[in-house]
Coordinates of C-alpha atoms in Angstrom, one line a residue:
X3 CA -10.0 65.5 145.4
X4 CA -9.5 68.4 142.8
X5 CA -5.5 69.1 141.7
X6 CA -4.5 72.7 141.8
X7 CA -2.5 74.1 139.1
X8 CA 0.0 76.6 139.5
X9 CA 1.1 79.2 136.3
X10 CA 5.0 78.2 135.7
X11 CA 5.5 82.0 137.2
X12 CA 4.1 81.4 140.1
X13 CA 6.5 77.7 140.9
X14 CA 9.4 80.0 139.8
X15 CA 7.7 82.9 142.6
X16 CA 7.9 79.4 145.0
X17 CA 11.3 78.2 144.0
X18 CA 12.6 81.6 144.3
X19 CA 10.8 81.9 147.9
X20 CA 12.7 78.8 148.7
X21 CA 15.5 79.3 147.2
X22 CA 15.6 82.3 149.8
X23 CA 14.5 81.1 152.8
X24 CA 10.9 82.3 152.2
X25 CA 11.7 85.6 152.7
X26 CA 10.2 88.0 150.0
X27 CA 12.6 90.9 151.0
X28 CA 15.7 88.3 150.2
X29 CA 14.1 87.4 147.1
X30 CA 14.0 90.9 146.1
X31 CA 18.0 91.6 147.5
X32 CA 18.8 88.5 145.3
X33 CA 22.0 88.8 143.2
X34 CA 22.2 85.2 141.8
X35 CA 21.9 87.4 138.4
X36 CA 23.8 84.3 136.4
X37 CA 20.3 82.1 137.4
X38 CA 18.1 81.8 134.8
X39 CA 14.9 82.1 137.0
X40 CA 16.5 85.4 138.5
X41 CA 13.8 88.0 135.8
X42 CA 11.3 85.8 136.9
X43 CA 11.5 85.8 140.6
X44 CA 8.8 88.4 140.9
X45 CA 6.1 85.8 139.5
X46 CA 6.4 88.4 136.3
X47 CA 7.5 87.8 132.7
X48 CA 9.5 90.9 132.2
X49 CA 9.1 90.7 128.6
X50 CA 5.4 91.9 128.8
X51 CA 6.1 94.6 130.5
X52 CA 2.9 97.1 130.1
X53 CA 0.8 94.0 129.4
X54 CA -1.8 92.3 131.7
X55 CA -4.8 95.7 132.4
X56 CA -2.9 97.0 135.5
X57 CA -4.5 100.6 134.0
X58 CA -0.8 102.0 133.9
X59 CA -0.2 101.1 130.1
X60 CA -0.4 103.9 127.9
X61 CA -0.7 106.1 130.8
X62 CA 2.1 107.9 129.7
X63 CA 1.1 108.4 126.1
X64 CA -2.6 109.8 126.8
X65 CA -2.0 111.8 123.2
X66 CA -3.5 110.8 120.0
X67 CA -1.1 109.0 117.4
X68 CA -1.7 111.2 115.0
X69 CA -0.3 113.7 117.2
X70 CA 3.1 113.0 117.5
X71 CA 5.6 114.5 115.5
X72 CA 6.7 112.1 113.2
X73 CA 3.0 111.3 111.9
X74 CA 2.0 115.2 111.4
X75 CA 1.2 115.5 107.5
X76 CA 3.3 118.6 106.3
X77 CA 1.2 121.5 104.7
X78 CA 2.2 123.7 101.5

């Protein structure tokens, strides 16, 4: 019989579900701030926000680089 592995986010996503009766709502309401799982308890490392192809990064920046304002080469 083959072992699963689960990611370290997802066991802190568990513990958190535990931690809170399985509810995903509580989980959400928790205010155990001084935790040190409690950034994680979405199964997300909130440190890479933006990363991961979700399509959203960068949606907000659609310009070019080379337009914004500090990279404009002044003329004359």
């Amino acid at each position: 019989m083959e072992a699963k592995h689960t990611t370290p986010l997802k066991a802190i996503r568990l513990k958190c579900l535990d931690c809170c009766g399985g509810s995903p709502k509580e989980v959400k309401l928790c205010t155990a701030e001084n935790c040190s799982l409690h950034p994680f308890r979405f199964g997300k490392n909130p440190k890479r926000a933006g990363s991961g192809g979700n399509g959203r990064f960068g949606a907000e920046n659609s310009g070019s680089i080379r337009d914004q304002p500090e990279n404009l080469q002044q003329e004359g």
